Short mmCIF file of C-alpha atoms in Angstrom, two decimals:
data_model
loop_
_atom_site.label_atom_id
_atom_site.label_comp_id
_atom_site.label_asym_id
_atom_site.label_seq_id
_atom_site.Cartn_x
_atom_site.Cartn_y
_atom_site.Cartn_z
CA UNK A 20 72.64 115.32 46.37
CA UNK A 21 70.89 117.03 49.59
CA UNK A 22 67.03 117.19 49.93
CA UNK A 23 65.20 120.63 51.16
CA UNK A 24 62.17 120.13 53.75
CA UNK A 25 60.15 122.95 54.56
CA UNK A 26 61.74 123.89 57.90
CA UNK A 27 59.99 125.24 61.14
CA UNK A 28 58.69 129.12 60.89
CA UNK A 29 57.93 128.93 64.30
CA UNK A 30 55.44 130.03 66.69
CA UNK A 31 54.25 126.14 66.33
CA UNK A 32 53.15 126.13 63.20
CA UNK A 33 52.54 122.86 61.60
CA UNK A 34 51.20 123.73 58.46
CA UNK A 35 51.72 126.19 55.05
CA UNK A 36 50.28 126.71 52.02
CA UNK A 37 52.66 127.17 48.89
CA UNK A 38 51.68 130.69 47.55
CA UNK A 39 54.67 130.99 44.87
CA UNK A 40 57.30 128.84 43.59
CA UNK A 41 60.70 131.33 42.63
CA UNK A 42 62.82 128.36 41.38
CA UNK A 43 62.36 125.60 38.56
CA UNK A 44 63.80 122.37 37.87
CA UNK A 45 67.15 122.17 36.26
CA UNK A 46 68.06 126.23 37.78
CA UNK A 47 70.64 126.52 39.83
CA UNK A 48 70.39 128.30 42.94
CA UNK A 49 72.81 130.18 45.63
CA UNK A 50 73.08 129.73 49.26
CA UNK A 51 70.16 131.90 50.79
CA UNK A 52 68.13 132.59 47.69
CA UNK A 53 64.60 132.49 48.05
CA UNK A 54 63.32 129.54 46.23
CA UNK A 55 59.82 130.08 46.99
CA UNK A 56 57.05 132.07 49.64
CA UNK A 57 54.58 130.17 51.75
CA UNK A 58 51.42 131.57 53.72
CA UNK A 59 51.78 129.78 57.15
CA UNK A 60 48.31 130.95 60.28
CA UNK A 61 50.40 134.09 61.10
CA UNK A 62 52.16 136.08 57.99
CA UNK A 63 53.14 135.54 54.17
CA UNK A 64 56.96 133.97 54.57
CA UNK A 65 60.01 133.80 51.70
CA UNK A 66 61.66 130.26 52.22
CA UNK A 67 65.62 130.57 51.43
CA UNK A 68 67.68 127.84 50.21
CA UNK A 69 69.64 126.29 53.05
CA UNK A 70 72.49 125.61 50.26
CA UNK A 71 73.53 126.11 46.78
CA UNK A 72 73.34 123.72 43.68
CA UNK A 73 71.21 122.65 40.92
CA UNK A 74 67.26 121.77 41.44
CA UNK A 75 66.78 118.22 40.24
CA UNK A 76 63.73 117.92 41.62
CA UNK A 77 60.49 120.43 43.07
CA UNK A 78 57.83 118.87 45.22
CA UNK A 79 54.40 120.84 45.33
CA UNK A 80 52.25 123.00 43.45
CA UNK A 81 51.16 126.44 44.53
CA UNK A 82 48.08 126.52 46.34
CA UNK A 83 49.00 122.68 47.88
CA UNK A 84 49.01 122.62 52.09
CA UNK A 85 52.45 121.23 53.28
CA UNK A 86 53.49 120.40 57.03
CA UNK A 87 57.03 120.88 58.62
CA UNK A 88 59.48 118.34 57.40
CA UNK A 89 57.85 117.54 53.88
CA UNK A 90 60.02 117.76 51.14
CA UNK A 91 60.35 120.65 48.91
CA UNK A 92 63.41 120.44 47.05
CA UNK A 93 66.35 118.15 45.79
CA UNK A 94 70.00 119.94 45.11
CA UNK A 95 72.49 118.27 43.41
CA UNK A 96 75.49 120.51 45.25
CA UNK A 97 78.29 119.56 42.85
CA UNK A 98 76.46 122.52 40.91
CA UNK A 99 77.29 126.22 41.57
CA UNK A 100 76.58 129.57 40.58
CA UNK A 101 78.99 130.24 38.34
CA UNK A 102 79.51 126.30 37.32
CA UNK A 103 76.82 124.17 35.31
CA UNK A 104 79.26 121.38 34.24
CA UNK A 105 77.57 118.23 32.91
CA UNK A 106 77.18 115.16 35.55
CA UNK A 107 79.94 112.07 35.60
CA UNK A 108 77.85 108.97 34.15
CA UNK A 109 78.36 108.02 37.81
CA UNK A 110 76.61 111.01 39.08
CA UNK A 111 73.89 110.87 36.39
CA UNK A 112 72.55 107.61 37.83
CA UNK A 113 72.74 108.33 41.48
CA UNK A 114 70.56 111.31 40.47
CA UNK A 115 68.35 109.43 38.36
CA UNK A 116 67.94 106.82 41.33
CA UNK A 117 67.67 109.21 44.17
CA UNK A 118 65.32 111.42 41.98
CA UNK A 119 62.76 107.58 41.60
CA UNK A 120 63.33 106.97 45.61
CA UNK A 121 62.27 110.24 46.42
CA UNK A 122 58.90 110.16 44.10
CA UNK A 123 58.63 106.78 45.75
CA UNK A 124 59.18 107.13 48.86
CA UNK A 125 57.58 110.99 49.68
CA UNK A 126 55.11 110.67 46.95
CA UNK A 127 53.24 113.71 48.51
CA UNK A 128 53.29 117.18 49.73
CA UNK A 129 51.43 116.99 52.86
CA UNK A 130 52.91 114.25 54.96
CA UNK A 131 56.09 113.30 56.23
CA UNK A 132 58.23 111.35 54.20
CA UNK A 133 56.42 107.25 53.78
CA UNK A 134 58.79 104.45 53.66
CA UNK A 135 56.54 102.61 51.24
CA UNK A 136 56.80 100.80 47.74
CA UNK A 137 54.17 102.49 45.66
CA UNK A 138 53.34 98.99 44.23
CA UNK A 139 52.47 97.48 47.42
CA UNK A 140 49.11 99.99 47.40
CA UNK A 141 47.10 99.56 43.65
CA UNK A 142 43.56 100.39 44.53
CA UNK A 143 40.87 98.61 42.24
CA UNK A 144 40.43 94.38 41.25
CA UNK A 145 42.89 92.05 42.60
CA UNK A 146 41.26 89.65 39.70
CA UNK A 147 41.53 90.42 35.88
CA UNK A 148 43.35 94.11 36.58
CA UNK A 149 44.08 95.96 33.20
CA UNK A 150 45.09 98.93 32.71
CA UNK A 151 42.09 100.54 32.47
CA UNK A 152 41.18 99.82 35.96
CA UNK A 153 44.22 99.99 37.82
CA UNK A 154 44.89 102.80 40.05
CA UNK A 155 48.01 103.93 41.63
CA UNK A 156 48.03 106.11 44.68
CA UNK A 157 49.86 106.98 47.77
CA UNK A 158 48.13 105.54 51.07
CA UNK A 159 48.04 109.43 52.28
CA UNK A 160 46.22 110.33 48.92
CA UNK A 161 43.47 107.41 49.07
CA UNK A 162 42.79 108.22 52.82
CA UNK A 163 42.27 111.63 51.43
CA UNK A 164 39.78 110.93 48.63
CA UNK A 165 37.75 109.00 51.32
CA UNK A 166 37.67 111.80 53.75
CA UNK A 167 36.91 114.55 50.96
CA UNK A 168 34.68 112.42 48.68
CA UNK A 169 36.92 112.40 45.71
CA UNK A 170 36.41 109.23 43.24
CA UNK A 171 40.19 108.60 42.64
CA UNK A 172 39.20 106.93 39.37
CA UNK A 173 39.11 110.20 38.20
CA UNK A 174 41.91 111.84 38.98
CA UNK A 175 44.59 112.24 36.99
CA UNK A 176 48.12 111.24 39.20
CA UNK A 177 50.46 114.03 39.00
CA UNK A 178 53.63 111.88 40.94
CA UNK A 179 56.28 109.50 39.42
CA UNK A 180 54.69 107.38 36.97
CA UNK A 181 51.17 108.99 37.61
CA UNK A 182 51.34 107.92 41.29
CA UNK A 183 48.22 109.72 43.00
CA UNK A 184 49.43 112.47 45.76
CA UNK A 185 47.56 114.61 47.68
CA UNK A 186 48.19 117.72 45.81
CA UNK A 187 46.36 116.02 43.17
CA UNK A 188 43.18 114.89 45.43
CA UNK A 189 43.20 119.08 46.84
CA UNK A 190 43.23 120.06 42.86
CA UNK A 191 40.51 117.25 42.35
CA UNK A 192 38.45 118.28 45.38
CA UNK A 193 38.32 121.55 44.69
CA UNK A 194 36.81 121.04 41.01
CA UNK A 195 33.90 119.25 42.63
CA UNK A 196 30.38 120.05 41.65
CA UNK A 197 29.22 121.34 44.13
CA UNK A 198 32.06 122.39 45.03
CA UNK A 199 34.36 121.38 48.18
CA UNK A 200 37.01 124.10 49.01
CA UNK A 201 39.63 123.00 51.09
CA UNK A 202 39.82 126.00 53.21
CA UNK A 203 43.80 127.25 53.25
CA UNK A 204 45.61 130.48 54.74
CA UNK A 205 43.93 133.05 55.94
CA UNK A 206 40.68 131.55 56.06
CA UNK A 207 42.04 127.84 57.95
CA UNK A 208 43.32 130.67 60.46
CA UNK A 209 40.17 131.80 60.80
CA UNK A 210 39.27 128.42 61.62
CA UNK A 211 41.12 128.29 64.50
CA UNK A 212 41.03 130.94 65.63
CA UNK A 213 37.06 131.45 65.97
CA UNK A 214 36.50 127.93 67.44
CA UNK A 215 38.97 129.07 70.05
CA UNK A 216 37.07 132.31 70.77
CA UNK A 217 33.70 130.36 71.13
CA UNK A 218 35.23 127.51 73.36
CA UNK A 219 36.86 130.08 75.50
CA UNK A 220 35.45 133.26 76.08
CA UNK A 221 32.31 134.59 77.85
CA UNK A 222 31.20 137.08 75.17
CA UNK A 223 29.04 139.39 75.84
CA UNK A 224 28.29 142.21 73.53
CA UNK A 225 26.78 146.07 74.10
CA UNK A 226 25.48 148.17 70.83
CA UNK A 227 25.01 152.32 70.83
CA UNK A 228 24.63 154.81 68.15
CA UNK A 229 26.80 157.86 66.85
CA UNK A 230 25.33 160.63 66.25
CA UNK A 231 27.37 162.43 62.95
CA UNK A 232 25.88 165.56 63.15
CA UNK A 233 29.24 167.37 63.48
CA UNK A 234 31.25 165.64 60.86
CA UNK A 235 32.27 167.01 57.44
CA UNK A 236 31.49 165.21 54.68
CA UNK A 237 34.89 164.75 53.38
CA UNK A 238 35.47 162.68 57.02
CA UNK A 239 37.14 159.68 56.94
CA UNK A 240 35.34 157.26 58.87
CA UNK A 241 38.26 154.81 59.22
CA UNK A 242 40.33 156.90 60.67
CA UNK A 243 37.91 158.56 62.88
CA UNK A 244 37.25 154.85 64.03
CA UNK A 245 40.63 154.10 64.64
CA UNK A 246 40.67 157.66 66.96
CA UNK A 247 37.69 157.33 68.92
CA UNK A 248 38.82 153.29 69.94
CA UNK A 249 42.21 155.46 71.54
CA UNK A 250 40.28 158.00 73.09
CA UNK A 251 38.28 155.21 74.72
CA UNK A 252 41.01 153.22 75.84
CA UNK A 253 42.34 156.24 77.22
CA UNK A 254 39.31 156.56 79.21
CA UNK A 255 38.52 153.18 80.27
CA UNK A 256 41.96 150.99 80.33
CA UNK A 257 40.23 147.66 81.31
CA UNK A 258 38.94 146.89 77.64
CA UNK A 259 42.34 147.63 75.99
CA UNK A 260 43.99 144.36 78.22
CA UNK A 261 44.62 140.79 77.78
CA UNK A 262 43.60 137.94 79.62
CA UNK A 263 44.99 134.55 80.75
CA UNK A 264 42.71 132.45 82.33
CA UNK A 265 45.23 129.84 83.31
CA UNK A 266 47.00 131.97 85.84
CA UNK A 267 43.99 134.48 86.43
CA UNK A 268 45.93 137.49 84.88
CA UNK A 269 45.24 140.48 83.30
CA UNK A 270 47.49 142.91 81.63
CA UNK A 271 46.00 146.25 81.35
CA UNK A 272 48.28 148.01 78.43
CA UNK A 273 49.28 151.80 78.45
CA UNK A 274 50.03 151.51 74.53
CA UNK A 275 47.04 151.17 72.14
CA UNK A 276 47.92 148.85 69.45
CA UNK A 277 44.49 148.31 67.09
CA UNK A 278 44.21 145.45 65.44
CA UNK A 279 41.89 146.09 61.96
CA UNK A 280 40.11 143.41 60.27
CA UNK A 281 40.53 143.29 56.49
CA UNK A 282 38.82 141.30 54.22
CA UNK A 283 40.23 139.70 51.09
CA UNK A 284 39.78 137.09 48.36
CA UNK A 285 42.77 135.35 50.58
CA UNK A 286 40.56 135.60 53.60
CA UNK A 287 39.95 137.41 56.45
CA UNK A 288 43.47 139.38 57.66
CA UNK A 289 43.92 141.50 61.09
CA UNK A 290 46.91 143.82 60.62
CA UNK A 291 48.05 145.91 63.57
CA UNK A 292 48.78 149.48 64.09
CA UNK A 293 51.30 149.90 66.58
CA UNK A 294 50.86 152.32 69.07
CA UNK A 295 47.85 153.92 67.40
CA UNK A 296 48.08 156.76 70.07
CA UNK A 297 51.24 158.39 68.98
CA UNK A 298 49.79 158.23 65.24
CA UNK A 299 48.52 161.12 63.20
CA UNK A 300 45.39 161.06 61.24
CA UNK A 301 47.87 161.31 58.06
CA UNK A 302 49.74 158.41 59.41
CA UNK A 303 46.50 156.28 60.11
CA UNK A 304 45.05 156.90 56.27
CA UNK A 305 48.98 155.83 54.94
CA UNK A 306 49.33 152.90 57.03
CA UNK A 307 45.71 151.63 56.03
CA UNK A 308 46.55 152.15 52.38
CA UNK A 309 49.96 150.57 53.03
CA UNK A 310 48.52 147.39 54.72
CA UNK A 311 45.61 146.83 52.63
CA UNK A 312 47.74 147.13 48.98
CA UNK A 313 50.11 144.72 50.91
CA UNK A 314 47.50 142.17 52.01
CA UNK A 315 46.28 142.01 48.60
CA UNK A 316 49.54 141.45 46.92
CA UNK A 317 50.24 138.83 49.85
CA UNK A 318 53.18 140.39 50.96
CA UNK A 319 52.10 141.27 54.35
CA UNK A 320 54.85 139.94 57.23
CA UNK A 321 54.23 137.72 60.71
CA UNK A 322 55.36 141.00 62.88
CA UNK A 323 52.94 142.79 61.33
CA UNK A 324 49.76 140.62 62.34
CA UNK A 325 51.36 140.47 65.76
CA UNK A 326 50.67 142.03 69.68
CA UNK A 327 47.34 143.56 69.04
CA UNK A 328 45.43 144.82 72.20
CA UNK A 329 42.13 145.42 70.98
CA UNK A 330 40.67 144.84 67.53
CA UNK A 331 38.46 147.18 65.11
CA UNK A 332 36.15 145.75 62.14
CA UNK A 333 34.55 148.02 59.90
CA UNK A 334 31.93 145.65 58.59
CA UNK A 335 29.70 148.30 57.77
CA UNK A 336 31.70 149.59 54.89
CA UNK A 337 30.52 146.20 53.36
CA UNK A 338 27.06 146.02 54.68
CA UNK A 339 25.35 145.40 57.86
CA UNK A 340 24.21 147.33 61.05
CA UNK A 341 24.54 145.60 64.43
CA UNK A 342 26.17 142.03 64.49
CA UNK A 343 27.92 140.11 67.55
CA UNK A 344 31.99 140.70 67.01
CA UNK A 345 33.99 138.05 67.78
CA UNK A 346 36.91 138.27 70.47
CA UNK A 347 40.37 137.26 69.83
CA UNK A 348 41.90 135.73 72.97
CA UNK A 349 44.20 137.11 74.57
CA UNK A 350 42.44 140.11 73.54
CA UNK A 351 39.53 141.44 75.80
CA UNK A 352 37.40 143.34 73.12
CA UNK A 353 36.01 144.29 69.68
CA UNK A 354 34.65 147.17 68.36
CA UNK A 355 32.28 146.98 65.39
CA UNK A 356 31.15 149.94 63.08
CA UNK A 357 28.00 149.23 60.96
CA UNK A 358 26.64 151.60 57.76
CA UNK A 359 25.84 154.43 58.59
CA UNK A 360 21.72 155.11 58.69
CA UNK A 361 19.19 157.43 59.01
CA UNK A 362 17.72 158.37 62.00
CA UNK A 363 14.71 160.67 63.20
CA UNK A 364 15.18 162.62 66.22
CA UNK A 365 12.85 165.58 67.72
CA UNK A 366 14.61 168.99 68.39
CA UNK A 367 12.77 171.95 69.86
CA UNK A 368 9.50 169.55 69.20
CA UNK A 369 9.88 169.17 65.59
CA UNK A 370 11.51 166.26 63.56
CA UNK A 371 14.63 166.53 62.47
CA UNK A 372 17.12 163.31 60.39
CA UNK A 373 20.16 162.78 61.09
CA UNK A 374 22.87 160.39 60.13
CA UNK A 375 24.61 158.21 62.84
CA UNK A 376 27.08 155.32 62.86
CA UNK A 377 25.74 151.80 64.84
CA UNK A 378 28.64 150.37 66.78
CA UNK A 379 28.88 146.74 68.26
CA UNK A 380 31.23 145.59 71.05
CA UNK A 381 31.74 142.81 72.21
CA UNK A 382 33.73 141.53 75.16
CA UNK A 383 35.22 139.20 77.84
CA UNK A 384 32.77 139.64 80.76
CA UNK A 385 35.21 137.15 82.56
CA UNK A 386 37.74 140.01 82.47
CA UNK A 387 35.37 142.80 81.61
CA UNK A 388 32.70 144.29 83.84
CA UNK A 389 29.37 145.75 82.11
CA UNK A 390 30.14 148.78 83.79
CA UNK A 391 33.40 148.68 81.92
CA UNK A 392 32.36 148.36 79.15
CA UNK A 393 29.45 150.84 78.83
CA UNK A 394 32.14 153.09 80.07
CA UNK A 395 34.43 152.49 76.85
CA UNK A 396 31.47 152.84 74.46
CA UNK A 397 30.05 155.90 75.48
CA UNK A 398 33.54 157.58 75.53
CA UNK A 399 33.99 155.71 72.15
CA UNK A 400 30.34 157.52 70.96
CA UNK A 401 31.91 160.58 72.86
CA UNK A 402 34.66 161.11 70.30
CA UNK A 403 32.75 160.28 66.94
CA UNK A 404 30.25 162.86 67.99
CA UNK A 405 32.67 165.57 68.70
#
């Protein structure tokens, strides 16, 4: 019998979260199949099986957080596709006893594998111990509980013999009144990835107003967003650029590729539209349409969240006006597009409303200059008024 751990995606990703199991226990699976799809920080990623056989044992429940290495799967290989012949009374109790090591010795779904006795670890009395208050839980589990504030006599152990794992102290945790969400995919991304913005760039945001005067009113704002940001970059490069502070670098790109914040139950997504200057308006609406059925169905790929050179968020189709974008490293810049408001003007003395669109940017003044900048948005404001 062969064990399964969850291999490495790459980019250095230590972590996924288990978004769909394909396989059972007792099915027997073909070299290659996909046995299940995990949500790692980049993409949404199907997991093939590295060989063929019959499952005799699944480790994890969908939603549980698993790093590289744990164990997912255990295939008895003398099993095949086309073969589900009955095990030797040999082979029956090797599987039986390599099935009880394995609970044993892994015991969880977010650690590497523990070379531990299960018994060695009973939390509760060491004096008059019944039953009632004996506990049994993995040493990764109980540290767990402490750190998350989860009273373990009260959870229910979902591992060999009731063992506690730390599946169960997630499932536990997040049943907590009030609750405590153990923050997972998308949103642990975001995690990251906004403590590294704050820690490492010098943000410094401008705001301006669109005036709409000109538009239709069957315009669609996203892709006139998406338009304007290319017409700016076109104008002023130095905002469409990455930086690298390390080696004092930047790289000024001639392609536009938009990265457009989505928001979702999941969490907060940035797909990327790939040279958004060679793009019609048709092509804009179907790749939005596209990408956003495909986040929600979490079936949205790692190239596809890759290589962006500046990043869009429509907040204002949510609510909002102004606010302070945040800037993705390498990234230089962030447009933001509030709700649109009313505004009164005077024209030829009298007053007059008018609708306009309040846009945000922020950027990298270590890479950006101000004059830069208000350079971009007033070409950006350029377009949308056209």
């Amino acid at each position: 019998m062969k064990t399964f751990m969850l291999p490495d995606l790459g980019e250095g990703l230590a972590e996924s979260e288990i978004v769909k199991w394909h396989v059972d226990v007792g099915e027997v699976v073909k070299l290659d199949q996909i046995v299940l799809t995990v949500e790692t920080a980049k993409a949404v990623v199907e997991v093939p099986a590295p060989f063929g056989g019959k499952i005799i044992n699944r480790i994890g429940s969908e939603g549980d957080v698993i790093e590289i290495g744990s164990l997912l799967l255990e295939i008895d290989e003398s099993y095949s596709e086309n073969s589900d012949k009955a095990l030797t009374s040999k082979g029956a109790n090797e599987a039986k006893t390599n099935q009880t090591d394995a609970a044993t010795v892994v015991g969880n779904v977010s650690h590497q594998a523990h070379s531990v006795n299960v018994d060695d670890f009973w939390v509760g009395s060491t004096h008059n111990v019944t039953p009632d208050n004996l506990i049994s839980a993995m040493p990764s589990a109980r540290k767990l509980a402490q750190k998350l504030g989860v009273d373990l006599h009260k959870v229910c152990g979902s591992g060999k013999d009731g063992v506690i794992i730390d599946s169960d102290i997630y499932e536990a945790c997040d049943k907590q009144l009030p609750g405590t969400e153990v923050l997972k995919g998308a949103r642990r991304t975001m995690v990251d990835a906004m403590a590294q913005s704050h820690q490492h760039v010098a943000d410094v945001t401008i705001t301006e107003e669109a005036s709409l005067d000109n538009w239709s009113a069957k315009e669609d704002i996203s892709v006139r967003l998406i338009q304007a940001i290319v017409y700016a970059c076109e104008q002023e490069p130095a905002l469409n650029a990455w930086f690298d502070a390390d080696t004092m670098t930047r790289c000024v790109h001639t392609n536009v590729n938009i990265g457009v914040a989505v928001d979702s139950k999941h969490g907060l997504y940035v797909p990327v539209l790939r040279h958004a200057d060679n793009v019609s308006a048709k092509g804009v609406r179907k790749w939005l349409d596209d990408t956003v059925a495909g986040i929600r169905e979490r079936k949205i790929g790692r190239e596809q969240l890759q290589h962006a050179t500046i990043t869009l968020s429509n907040f204002g189709a949510i609510g909002g006006i102004f606010a302070t974008p945040v800037v993705s490293p390498p990234q230089v810049a962030i447009v933001g597009a509030g709700r649109l408001i009313d505004r009164v003007v005077i024209r030829e003395g009298k007053p007059v409303a008018i609708n306009v669109m309040p846009l945000s940017m922020t950027f990298d003044h270590r890479a950006c200059t101000g004059g830069e900048a208000a350079r971009f948005i007033k070409a950006l404001v350029t377009d949308l008024e056209r």
